[in-house]
Amino acid sequence: MKQPELYKLEGVKRETGRKSALGLRNELRIPAILYGPKVKENINFSISEVDLEKILSVSETKLQNLTIDGKEYKTLLKNVEFDPVTDRALHADFYVLDEKTPLNLKVPIRLTGVAKGVRDGGGRVFQPLRIVRIKVIPEKIPAQFELDISDLDIGDSLHVSELNLEGIEPLDDPRQTIVTIAPPKSEALFTSALEEEDVDEEVVTDEEAAVEEGEEAEAEDEETEETKE
């Protein structure tokens, strides 16, 4: 489990309103808000767009030492709103951490190593779960979870319960699969084709059965007529 890196940020208090926000973005500054369980009144401020992009460039939980008007806050970058066309950041939410107040987080899962089933058997890594939801106090916040898949063979899996969750409450089902090693694609297709052939041989619909019975009955009637003649 990797611990989060602390980023130093400088914030500047701002006026609220659409016109003010547009002016800030033109100056390459992003409107933001500061809130938390021990913050009596939310603080509207702005930060450098470049600083925010540095934080967003790393796919993991982010913590910050944020300074506004000389006062320092330990914060979590909780949410970022993006422009749907340009993908440029429009607004950011910073949550002030309280050491006694747990919070719900979504933490990315990073796989390390090369699975034995891939290296020796040509298998494929299938990862249905890339982010896990947890409840945690600030001092236990992970940047990301790391799972070593080196020993996994074809058919082996790892689950949420196998993460390092000391002092952390998982909000996802502990039995949920994070990663499994699937057979080689050609083998999977061959197996699938065989299963389809078996189904075609075994399954006969009621309508097909009725037609076959009718044909057999007609054949018997014809044989009877020939015998009479």
Short mmCIF file of C-alpha atoms in Angstrom, two decimals:
data_model
loop_
_atom_site.label_atom_id
_atom_site.label_comp_id
_atom_site.label_asym_id
_atom_site.label_seq_id
_atom_site.Cartn_x
_atom_site.Cartn_y
_atom_site.Cartn_z
CA MET A 1 0.00 0.00 0.00
CA LYS A 2 1.56 3.26 -1.15
CA GLN A 3 1.24 6.33 1.04
CA PRO A 4 0.04 9.55 -0.62
CA GLU A 5 2.48 12.32 -1.47
CA LEU A 6 1.85 15.78 0.00
CA TYR A 7 1.66 18.63 -2.51
CA LYS A 8 2.28 22.24 -1.47
CA LEU A 9 -0.30 24.64 -2.86
CA GLU A 10 -0.86 28.36 -2.55
CA GLY A 11 -4.44 29.58 -2.68
CA VAL A 12 -5.78 33.12 -3.08
CA LYS A 13 -9.21 34.15 -1.84
CA ARG A 14 -11.63 35.09 -4.62
CA GLU A 15 -14.98 36.67 -5.32
CA THR A 16 -17.83 34.37 -6.27
CA GLY A 17 -19.87 34.62 -9.45
CA ARG A 18 -19.65 33.54 -13.07
CA LYS A 19 -17.85 36.66 -14.28
CA SER A 20 -15.19 36.34 -11.59
CA ALA A 21 -14.67 32.65 -12.39
CA LEU A 22 -14.27 33.38 -16.10
CA GLY A 23 -11.71 36.09 -15.36
CA LEU A 24 -9.70 33.70 -13.20
CA ARG A 25 -9.63 31.02 -15.89
CA ASN A 26 -8.39 33.59 -18.39
CA GLU A 27 -5.51 34.20 -15.96
CA LEU A 28 -4.84 30.42 -15.82
CA ARG A 29 -6.22 30.13 -12.31
CA ILE A 30 -8.89 27.63 -11.26
CA PRO A 31 -11.81 28.60 -8.97
CA ALA A 32 -11.98 26.33 -5.93
CA ILE A 33 -13.76 25.86 -2.62
CA LEU A 34 -12.50 24.70 0.78
CA TYR A 35 -14.77 22.84 3.23
CA GLY A 36 -14.67 20.19 5.95
CA PRO A 37 -16.10 19.00 9.28
CA LYS A 38 -14.14 21.58 11.29
CA VAL A 39 -14.45 24.47 8.79
CA LYS A 40 -17.10 26.88 10.10
CA GLU A 41 -17.57 28.68 6.80
CA ASN A 42 -16.59 27.49 3.31
CA ILE A 43 -13.69 29.42 1.74
CA ASN A 44 -13.76 30.41 -1.93
CA PHE A 45 -10.30 30.69 -3.43
CA SER A 46 -8.30 30.01 -6.59
CA ILE A 47 -5.17 28.04 -7.38
CA SER A 48 -2.74 27.96 -10.29
CA GLU A 49 -3.96 25.79 -13.16
CA VAL A 50 -0.40 24.49 -13.61
CA ASP A 51 -0.27 23.34 -9.96
CA LEU A 52 -3.60 21.56 -10.30
CA GLU A 53 -2.48 19.82 -13.50
CA LYS A 54 0.63 18.52 -11.70
CA ILE A 55 -1.60 16.88 -9.09
CA LEU A 56 -3.99 15.45 -11.68
CA SER A 57 -1.13 13.97 -13.72
CA VAL A 58 -0.74 11.17 -11.12
CA SER A 59 -3.54 8.58 -10.91
CA GLU A 60 -3.72 8.18 -7.14
CA THR A 61 -5.22 9.73 -4.00
CA LYS A 62 -3.90 13.27 -3.56
CA LEU A 63 -3.25 15.14 -0.31
CA GLN A 64 -2.17 18.77 -0.10
CA ASN A 65 -0.69 21.29 2.29
CA LEU A 66 -2.81 24.21 1.16
CA THR A 67 -1.99 27.74 2.34
CA ILE A 68 -4.58 30.54 2.11
CA ASP A 69 -3.86 33.97 3.63
CA GLY A 70 -1.01 32.53 5.68
CA LYS A 71 -3.11 29.73 7.21
CA GLU A 72 -2.22 26.13 6.34
CA TYR A 73 -4.74 23.32 5.81
CA LYS A 74 -4.14 19.63 5.22
CA THR A 75 -6.57 18.79 2.46
CA LEU A 76 -7.78 16.10 0.09
CA LEU A 77 -8.56 16.97 -3.53
CA LYS A 78 -12.14 15.68 -3.42
CA ASN A 79 -13.53 16.56 -6.84
CA VAL A 80 -12.63 18.35 -10.08
CA GLU A 81 -15.13 19.57 -12.66
CA PHE A 82 -13.94 19.49 -16.29
CA ASP A 83 -15.10 21.19 -19.47
CA PRO A 84 -16.83 18.47 -21.56
CA VAL A 85 -15.32 19.81 -24.81
CA THR A 86 -11.79 20.97 -23.93
CA ASP A 87 -11.30 18.71 -20.85
CA ARG A 88 -9.85 21.73 -19.06
CA ALA A 89 -10.38 21.96 -15.30
CA LEU A 90 -13.21 24.36 -14.40
CA HIS A 91 -13.54 24.01 -10.62
CA ALA A 92 -11.95 22.08 -7.75
CA ASP A 93 -13.19 20.99 -4.31
CA PHE A 94 -10.73 20.65 -1.41
CA TYR A 95 -11.77 18.83 1.77
CA VAL A 96 -10.04 19.77 5.04
CA LEU A 97 -9.09 16.57 6.86
CA ASP A 98 -9.94 16.00 10.51
CA GLU A 99 -7.82 13.29 12.15
CA LYS A 100 -10.81 11.79 13.99
CA THR A 101 -13.34 11.94 11.16
CA PRO A 102 -13.32 8.97 8.72
CA LEU A 103 -14.21 9.60 5.11
CA ASN A 104 -15.27 7.52 2.11
CA LEU A 105 -12.78 7.32 -0.74
CA LYS A 106 -12.27 5.65 -4.09
CA VAL A 107 -8.70 4.37 -4.36
CA PRO A 108 -7.07 3.01 -7.56
CA ILE A 109 -5.58 -0.49 -7.69
CA ARG A 110 -2.23 -0.99 -9.45
CA LEU A 111 -1.01 -4.41 -10.53
CA THR A 112 2.70 -5.21 -10.33
CA GLY A 113 4.78 -8.06 -11.72
CA VAL A 114 4.15 -10.43 -14.64
CA ALA A 115 1.79 -13.32 -13.92
CA LYS A 116 3.23 -16.83 -14.27
CA GLY A 117 0.24 -17.80 -16.39
CA VAL A 118 1.03 -14.97 -18.81
CA ARG A 119 4.78 -15.52 -18.87
CA ASP A 120 4.73 -19.32 -19.20
CA GLY A 121 1.26 -20.12 -20.53
CA GLY A 122 0.39 -17.20 -22.79
CA GLY A 123 -2.59 -16.25 -20.61
CA ARG A 124 -4.22 -12.83 -20.40
CA VAL A 125 -4.66 -10.46 -17.46
CA PHE A 126 -8.31 -9.51 -16.90
CA GLN A 127 -8.92 -6.77 -14.29
CA PRO A 128 -12.66 -6.18 -13.72
CA LEU A 129 -12.06 -3.96 -10.66
CA ARG A 130 -9.65 -1.01 -10.96
CA ILE A 131 -10.95 1.20 -8.14
CA VAL A 132 -12.01 0.08 -4.66
CA ARG A 133 -14.24 2.03 -2.27
CA ILE A 134 -13.08 2.33 1.33
CA LYS A 135 -13.84 4.11 4.62
CA VAL A 136 -10.73 5.35 6.39
CA ILE A 137 -9.35 7.90 8.86
CA PRO A 138 -6.91 10.49 7.41
CA GLU A 139 -3.71 8.95 8.80
CA LYS A 140 -4.48 5.64 7.06
CA ILE A 141 -5.36 7.08 3.63
CA PRO A 142 -3.53 5.13 0.87
CA ALA A 143 -2.40 6.72 -2.38
CA GLN A 144 -3.19 3.46 -4.14
CA PHE A 145 -3.32 -0.27 -3.51
CA GLU A 146 -0.64 -2.43 -5.12
CA LEU A 147 -1.15 -6.12 -5.92
CA ASP A 148 1.68 -8.41 -7.01
CA ILE A 149 0.34 -10.88 -9.58
CA SER A 150 3.66 -12.67 -10.26
CA ASP A 151 2.53 -16.02 -8.77
CA LEU A 152 -0.84 -16.19 -10.54
CA ASP A 153 -1.34 -19.04 -13.01
CA ILE A 154 -4.11 -19.42 -15.59
CA GLY A 155 -7.43 -19.54 -13.72
CA ASP A 156 -6.06 -17.88 -10.55
CA SER A 157 -7.69 -14.73 -9.13
CA LEU A 158 -7.17 -12.09 -6.44
CA HIS A 159 -10.02 -10.46 -4.51
CA VAL A 160 -10.73 -7.34 -2.45
CA SER A 161 -10.08 -9.32 0.74
CA GLU A 162 -6.44 -9.80 -0.35
CA LEU A 163 -5.65 -6.08 -0.33
CA ASN A 164 -3.66 -4.61 2.56
CA LEU A 165 -6.64 -3.28 4.51
CA GLU A 166 -5.13 -2.83 7.97
CA GLY A 167 -7.11 -0.06 9.67
CA ILE A 168 -9.28 0.34 6.57
CA GLU A 169 -12.92 -0.68 6.05
CA PRO A 170 -13.73 -1.89 2.52
CA LEU A 171 -17.07 -0.70 1.17
CA ASP A 172 -16.97 -3.15 -1.74
CA ASP A 173 -17.71 -6.87 -1.24
CA PRO A 174 -14.49 -8.55 0.02
CA ARG A 175 -15.26 -11.48 -2.31
CA GLN A 176 -15.29 -9.27 -5.40
CA THR A 177 -12.65 -10.24 -7.97
CA ILE A 178 -9.97 -7.66 -8.75
CA VAL A 179 -7.91 -9.62 -11.27
CA THR A 180 -7.93 -13.06 -12.88
CA ILE A 181 -5.65 -14.75 -15.39
CA ALA A 182 -7.67 -15.90 -18.40
CA PRO A 183 -6.61 -18.61 -20.92
CA PRO A 184 -4.95 -17.62 -24.19
CA LYS A 185 -7.42 -16.08 -26.62
CA SER A 186 -7.10 -18.85 -29.23
CA GLU A 187 -7.82 -21.51 -26.59
CA ALA A 188 -10.80 -19.56 -25.27
CA LEU A 189 -12.25 -19.27 -28.80
CA PHE A 190 -11.68 -23.00 -29.46
CA THR A 191 -13.44 -23.94 -26.21
CA SER A 192 -16.30 -21.59 -27.04
CA ALA A 193 -16.69 -23.13 -30.50
CA LEU A 194 -16.84 -26.65 -29.05
CA GLU A 195 -19.52 -25.59 -26.56
CA GLU A 196 -21.61 -24.08 -29.38
CA GLU A 197 -21.34 -27.30 -31.41
CA ASP A 198 -22.48 -29.36 -28.40
CA VAL A 199 -25.47 -27.10 -27.93
CA ASP A 200 -26.43 -27.40 -31.61
CA GLU A 201 -26.35 -31.20 -31.41
CA GLU A 202 -28.33 -31.54 -28.18
CA VAL A 203 -31.02 -28.89 -28.38
CA VAL A 204 -34.13 -29.73 -30.45
CA THR A 205 -37.11 -27.40 -30.27
CA ASP A 206 -40.71 -28.62 -29.87
CA GLU A 207 -41.53 -27.29 -33.34
CA GLU A 208 -38.67 -29.24 -34.94
CA ALA A 209 -39.72 -32.39 -33.07
CA ALA A 210 -43.30 -32.02 -34.31
CA VAL A 211 -42.13 -31.65 -37.92
CA GLU A 212 -39.91 -34.72 -37.61
CA GLU A 213 -42.79 -36.78 -36.14
CA GLY A 214 -45.09 -35.64 -38.98
CA GLU A 215 -42.57 -36.66 -41.61
CA GLU A 216 -42.11 -40.07 -40.00
CA ALA A 217 -45.91 -40.60 -39.89
CA GLU A 218 -46.26 -39.72 -43.59
CA ALA A 219 -43.51 -42.18 -44.46
CA GLU A 220 -45.29 -44.97 -42.55
CA ASP A 221 -48.61 -44.23 -44.36
CA GLU A 222 -46.90 -44.43 -47.74
CA GLU A 223 -45.35 -47.82 -46.85
CA THR A 224 -48.80 -49.12 -45.77
CA GLU A 225 -50.41 -48.03 -49.07
CA GLU A 226 -47.64 -49.71 -51.08
CA THR A 227 -48.22 -52.96 -49.12
CA LYS A 228 -51.97 -52.91 -49.84
CA GLU A 229 -51.35 -52.56 -53.56
#
